[in-house]
mmCIF file of C-alpha atoms in Angstrom:
data_model
loop_
_atom_site.group_PDB
_atom_site.id
_atom_site.type_symbol
_atom_site.label_atom_id
_atom_site.label_comp_id
_atom_site.label_asym_id
_atom_site.label_seq_id
_atom_site.Cartn_x
_atom_site.Cartn_y
_atom_site.Cartn_z
ATOM 1 C CA MET A 992 0.000 0.000 0.000
ATOM 2 C CA PRO A 993 1.244 3.504 -0.764
ATOM 3 C CA SER A 994 2.376 5.756 2.031
ATOM 4 C CA PRO A 995 0.361 8.949 2.563
ATOM 5 C CA ALA A 996 3.174 10.959 0.947
ATOM 6 C CA GLU A 997 2.811 9.075 -2.344
ATOM 7 C CA ALA A 998 0.513 10.146 -5.150
ATOM 8 C CA LYS A 999 -1.785 7.816 -7.053
ATOM 9 C CA LEU A 1000 -3.259 8.214 -10.522
ATOM 10 C CA VAL A 1001 -6.758 6.835 -11.171
ATOM 11 C CA ALA A 1002 -7.677 6.774 -14.865
ATOM 12 C CA ILE A 1003 -10.486 5.708 -17.168
ATOM 13 C CA ARG A 1004 -10.283 5.689 -20.954
ATOM 14 C CA LEU A 1005 -13.088 6.670 -23.282
ATOM 15 C CA MET A 1006 -12.591 5.211 -26.754
ATOM 16 C CA ALA A 1007 -14.555 5.951 -29.904
ATOM 17 C CA ARG A 1008 -16.472 2.963 -31.266
ATOM 18 C CA ASN A 1009 -16.195 4.509 -34.723
ATOM 19 C CA ALA A 1010 -12.800 3.902 -36.374
ATOM 20 C CA THR A 1011 -12.611 7.552 -37.448
ATOM 21 C CA GLY A 1012 -12.683 8.731 -33.834
ATOM 22 C CA PHE A 1013 -14.633 11.426 -32.024
ATOM 23 C CA PRO A 1014 -15.115 14.619 -34.051
ATOM 24 C CA ALA A 1015 -13.371 17.341 -32.036
ATOM 25 C CA ASP A 1016 -16.304 19.747 -32.147
ATOM 26 C CA LYS A 1017 -18.729 17.163 -30.700
ATOM 27 C CA LEU A 1018 -16.237 15.981 -28.081
ATOM 28 C CA ILE A 1019 -15.420 19.503 -26.915
ATOM 29 C CA LEU A 1020 -19.079 20.549 -26.846
ATOM 30 C CA ALA A 1021 -19.994 17.453 -24.805
ATOM 31 C CA MET A 1022 -17.208 18.158 -22.296
ATOM 32 C CA ARG A 1023 -18.217 21.810 -21.947
ATOM 33 C CA GLU A 1024 -21.882 20.874 -21.479
ATOM 34 C CA LEU A 1025 -20.789 18.681 -18.562
ATOM 35 C CA GLY A 1026 -18.992 21.604 -16.902
ATOM 36 C CA LEU A 1027 -15.440 20.785 -17.966
ATOM 37 C CA LYS A 1028 -13.224 23.752 -18.787
ATOM 38 C CA HIS A 1029 -10.296 24.015 -21.172
ATOM 39 C CA GLY A 1030 -7.274 25.167 -19.227
ATOM 40 C CA GLU A 1031 -3.773 24.362 -18.093
ATOM 41 C CA PHE A 1032 -1.739 22.177 -20.472
ATOM 42 C CA GLY A 1033 -4.433 22.585 -23.151
ATOM 43 C CA ILE A 1034 -6.599 19.875 -21.579
ATOM 44 C CA PHE A 1035 -10.026 19.938 -19.944
ATOM 45 C CA HIS A 1036 -10.567 20.026 -16.184
ATOM 46 C CA ARG A 1037 -13.422 19.737 -13.700
ATOM 47 C CA PRO A 1038 -12.879 22.710 -11.412
ATOM 48 C CA CYS A 1039 -13.586 22.233 -7.726
ATOM 49 C CA GLY A 1040 -13.776 24.562 -4.817
ATOM 50 C CA GLU A 1041 -15.627 27.843 -4.683
ATOM 51 C CA ASP A 1042 -12.818 29.752 -6.356
ATOM 52 C CA GLU A 1043 -12.200 26.924 -8.846
ATOM 53 C CA GLN A 1044 -8.559 27.044 -7.778
ATOM 54 C CA TYR A 1045 -8.163 23.265 -7.907
ATOM 55 C CA ASN A 1046 -9.027 20.617 -10.468
ATOM 56 C CA ALA A 1047 -11.018 17.592 -9.342
ATOM 57 C CA PHE A 1048 -10.112 15.593 -12.450
ATOM 58 C CA SER A 1049 -8.903 16.182 -15.977
ATOM 59 C CA VAL A 1050 -9.446 14.934 -19.529
ATOM 60 C CA ALA A 1051 -6.560 14.596 -21.988
ATOM 61 C CA SER A 1052 -6.420 13.312 -25.547
ATOM 62 C CA LEU A 1053 -4.848 9.901 -26.057
ATOM 63 C CA VAL A 1054 -3.003 11.428 -29.014
ATOM 64 C CA GLU A 1055 0.350 12.960 -28.068
ATOM 65 C CA PRO A 1056 0.887 15.521 -26.634
ATOM 66 C CA GLY A 1057 -2.519 15.023 -25.001
ATOM 67 C CA SER A 1058 -3.790 18.557 -25.482
ATOM 68 C CA PHE A 1059 -6.799 19.826 -27.423
ATOM 69 C CA ASP A 1060 -6.113 22.438 -30.112
ATOM 70 C CA LEU A 1061 -9.257 24.556 -30.081
ATOM 71 C CA THR A 1062 -8.261 26.205 -33.367
ATOM 72 C CA LYS A 1063 -8.748 22.878 -35.175
ATOM 73 C CA ILE A 1064 -12.098 21.739 -33.798
ATOM 74 C CA LYS A 1065 -13.692 21.545 -37.242
ATOM 75 C CA THR A 1066 -11.111 19.094 -38.615
ATOM 76 C CA GLU A 1067 -9.590 17.131 -35.723
ATOM 77 C CA LYS A 1068 -10.678 13.632 -34.692
ATOM 78 C CA TYR A 1069 -9.723 11.923 -31.450
ATOM 79 C CA PRO A 1070 -9.603 8.121 -31.081
ATOM 80 C CA GLY A 1071 -10.069 8.481 -27.350
ATOM 81 C CA VAL A 1072 -9.440 10.420 -24.176
ATOM 82 C CA SER A 1073 -8.045 9.667 -20.739
ATOM 83 C CA ILE A 1074 -10.148 10.860 -17.813
ATOM 84 C CA PHE A 1075 -8.008 10.941 -14.695
ATOM 85 C CA MET A 1076 -7.645 12.145 -11.137
ATOM 86 C CA MET A 1077 -4.716 12.355 -8.762
ATOM 87 C CA LEU A 1078 -4.747 11.239 -5.158
ATOM 88 C CA PRO A 1079 -4.546 12.761 -2.703
ATOM 89 C CA ALA A 1080 -7.396 14.871 -4.110
ATOM 90 C CA ALA A 1081 -8.004 18.525 -3.282
ATOM 91 C CA HIS A 1082 -11.451 17.487 -1.991
ATOM 92 C CA ASP A 1083 -13.034 14.191 -0.940
ATOM 93 C CA GLY A 1084 -11.464 11.567 -3.206
ATOM 94 C CA VAL A 1085 -14.528 9.304 -3.293
ATOM 95 C CA GLU A 1086 -16.771 12.216 -4.330
ATOM 96 C CA VAL A 1087 -14.277 13.200 -7.019
ATOM 97 C CA PHE A 1088 -14.090 9.597 -8.270
ATOM 98 C CA ASP A 1089 -17.890 9.284 -8.359
ATOM 99 C CA ASP A 1090 -18.147 12.567 -10.294
ATOM 100 C CA MET A 1091 -15.398 11.450 -12.683
ATOM 101 C CA LEU A 1092 -17.159 8.128 -13.292
ATOM 102 C CA SER A 1093 -20.553 9.800 -13.793
ATOM 103 C CA THR A 1094 -19.032 12.311 -16.225
ATOM 104 C CA SER A 1095 -17.262 9.490 -18.082
ATOM 105 C CA ARG A 1096 -20.541 7.599 -18.456
ATOM 106 C CA SER A 1097 -22.307 10.724 -19.715
ATOM 107 C CA LEU A 1098 -19.586 11.343 -22.303
ATOM 108 C CA ALA A 1099 -19.715 7.699 -23.411
ATOM 109 C CA ARG A 1100 -23.498 7.903 -23.908
ATOM 110 C CA GLU A 1101 -23.383 11.262 -25.673
ATOM 111 C CA LEU A 1102 -20.533 10.324 -28.012
ATOM 112 C CA ASP A 1103 -21.233 6.592 -28.453
ATOM 113 C CA GLY A 1104 -17.937 5.697 -26.836
ATOM 114 C CA GLU A 1105 -16.711 2.743 -24.813
ATOM 115 C CA LEU A 1106 -15.284 3.041 -21.312
ATOM 116 C CA LEU A 1107 -12.121 1.081 -20.579
ATOM 117 C CA ASP A 1108 -9.888 0.747 -17.545
ATOM 118 C CA GLU A 1109 -6.266 1.898 -17.528
ATOM 119 C CA GLN A 1110 -5.153 -1.414 -19.069
ATOM 120 C CA GLY A 1111 -7.602 -1.125 -21.970
ATOM 121 C CA SER A 1112 -10.102 -3.729 -20.733
ATOM 122 C CA SER A 1113 -13.827 -3.008 -20.730
ATOM 123 C CA LEU A 1114 -14.819 -1.071 -17.609
ATOM 124 C CA SER A 1115 -17.098 -3.532 -15.822
ATOM 125 C CA VAL A 1116 -19.161 -2.750 -12.731
ATOM 126 C CA GLN A 1117 -16.747 -4.976 -10.797
ATOM 127 C CA ARG A 1118 -13.756 -2.939 -12.039
ATOM 128 C CA GLU A 1119 -15.526 0.335 -11.175
ATOM 129 C CA ARG A 1120 -16.073 -0.941 -7.624
ATOM 130 C CA TYR A 1121 -12.439 -2.013 -7.374
ATOM 131 C CA LEU A 1122 -11.205 1.432 -8.485
ATOM 132 C CA ARG A 1123 -13.551 3.128 -6.001
ATOM 133 C CA GLU A 1124 -12.285 0.840 -3.226
ATOM 134 C CA GLU A 1125 -8.694 1.782 -4.123
ATOM 135 C CA VAL A 1126 -9.622 5.454 -3.659
ATOM 136 C CA ILE A 1127 -11.220 4.689 -0.281
ATOM 137 C CA GLN A 1128 -8.161 2.718 0.863
ATOM 138 C CA PHE A 1129 -5.767 5.443 -0.280
ATOM 139 C CA GLU A 1130 -7.739 8.115 1.585
ATOM 140 C CA HIS A 1131 -8.027 5.959 4.699
ATOM 141 C CA GLN A 1132 -4.275 5.407 4.697
ATOM 142 C CA ALA A 1133 -3.600 9.105 4.172
ATOM 143 C CA THR A 1134 -5.649 10.013 7.258
ATOM 144 C CA SER A 1135 -4.344 7.290 9.584
#
């Protein structure tokens, strides 16, 4: 188990079912409609906190360098995105994970995408529960 001083990355992938990928304009619109904001590093973030000083989780393209070029939204296609959070989280890690998972599901429905775990396997309910339990264990360890 990690010590409280260590950081942990929790990630979910959203892959396009269509071989051509997600059209950038639809992907970006869907993320914005879910409250994600384009920001630091050219990726999208879920702001948290009243002053939106911290990011709860982020969304990066799976295409290097991971950023979204907003000047090319009419022509770009993305095969997938990584939706990720870092622990320890700025706020309650379980709440952040639940929000990240809910947002991921909404994006998958809206864009006809498939959710995968960090190894590229289908994100089953069992795997979701395991990831959530990892967040709980990390937070418990960090406070004990």
